[in-house]
PDB file of C-alpha atoms in Angstrom:
ATOM      1  CA  UNK A  11     -22.870  12.174   1.928  1.00 96.00           C
ATOM      2  CA  UNK A  12     -19.127  11.688   1.426  1.00 97.00           C
ATOM      3  CA  UNK A  13     -19.031  15.511   2.216  1.00 97.00           C
ATOM      4  CA  UNK A  14     -20.894  15.353   5.259  1.00 98.00           C
ATOM      5  CA  UNK A  15     -19.678  12.384   6.931  1.00 98.00           C
ATOM      6  CA  UNK A  16     -15.892  13.543   5.744  1.00 98.00           C
ATOM      7  CA  UNK A  17     -16.548  16.847   7.613  1.00 98.00           C
ATOM      8  CA  UNK A  18     -17.180  15.371  11.154  1.00 98.00           C
ATOM      9  CA  UNK A  19     -13.825  12.727  10.498  1.00 98.00           C
ATOM     10  CA  UNK A  20     -11.889  16.076   9.142  1.00 97.00           C
ATOM     11  CA  UNK A  21     -13.218  18.486  12.533  1.00 98.00           C
ATOM     12  CA  UNK A  22     -12.930  15.396  14.538  1.00 98.00           C
ATOM     13  CA  UNK A  23     -16.607  15.631  15.789  1.00 98.00           C
ATOM     14  CA  UNK A  24     -17.309  13.040  18.474  1.00 98.00           C
ATOM     15  CA  UNK A  25     -19.875  10.052  17.050  1.00 98.00           C
ATOM     16  CA  UNK A  26     -22.572  10.137  19.711  1.00 97.00           C
ATOM     17  CA  UNK A  27     -22.703   5.641  19.026  1.00 96.00           C
ATOM     18  CA  UNK A  28     -19.287   5.275  19.945  1.00 96.00           C
ATOM     19  CA  UNK A  29     -18.220   8.829  22.507  1.00 98.00           C
ATOM     20  CA  UNK A  30     -15.273   8.518  20.237  1.00 98.00           C
ATOM     21  CA  UNK A  31     -14.259  11.137  17.044  1.00 98.00           C
ATOM     22  CA  UNK A  32     -16.074  10.119  13.809  1.00 98.00           C
ATOM     23  CA  UNK A  33     -13.419   7.280  12.126  1.00 98.00           C
ATOM     24  CA  UNK A  34     -14.125   6.059   8.353  1.00 97.00           C
ATOM     25  CA  UNK A  35     -14.893   2.728   9.762  1.00 97.00           C
ATOM     26  CA  UNK A  36     -17.958   4.749  11.509  1.00 97.00           C
ATOM     27  CA  UNK A  37     -19.297   6.045   8.221  1.00 98.00           C
ATOM     28  CA  UNK A  38     -21.980   3.617   6.694  1.00 97.00           C
ATOM     29  CA  UNK A  39     -20.623   1.257   4.364  1.00 97.00           C
ATOM     30  CA  UNK A  40     -22.940   2.776   1.719  1.00 98.00           C
ATOM     31  CA  UNK A  41     -21.284   6.145   1.855  1.00 98.00           C
ATOM     32  CA  UNK A  42     -17.872   4.952   2.382  1.00 98.00           C
ATOM     33  CA  UNK A  43     -15.928   5.183  -0.814  1.00 98.00           C
ATOM     34  CA  UNK A  44     -17.390   8.290  -1.294  1.00 98.00           C
ATOM     35  CA  UNK A  45     -16.107  10.160   2.042  1.00 98.00           C
ATOM     36  CA  UNK A  46     -13.042   8.061   0.955  1.00 98.00           C
ATOM     37  CA  UNK A  47     -13.201  10.375  -2.093  1.00 97.00           C
ATOM     38  CA  UNK A  48     -13.817  13.437  -0.402  1.00 97.00           C
ATOM     39  CA  UNK A  49     -11.589  13.357   2.343  1.00 97.00           C
ATOM     40  CA  UNK A  50      -8.678  12.724  -0.958  1.00 96.00           C
ATOM     41  CA  UNK A  51      -9.455  16.323  -2.083  1.00 91.00           C
TER      42      UNK A  51
END
């Protein structure tokens, strides 16, 4: 799931909940650390 959310952030996809680009703060806290690790690659 880290890659799932990370790709949304990298591809600047729009978060349907906020209407803005995905940010790390939009990622559920359970997956945030894995997403951070994936983004560092």
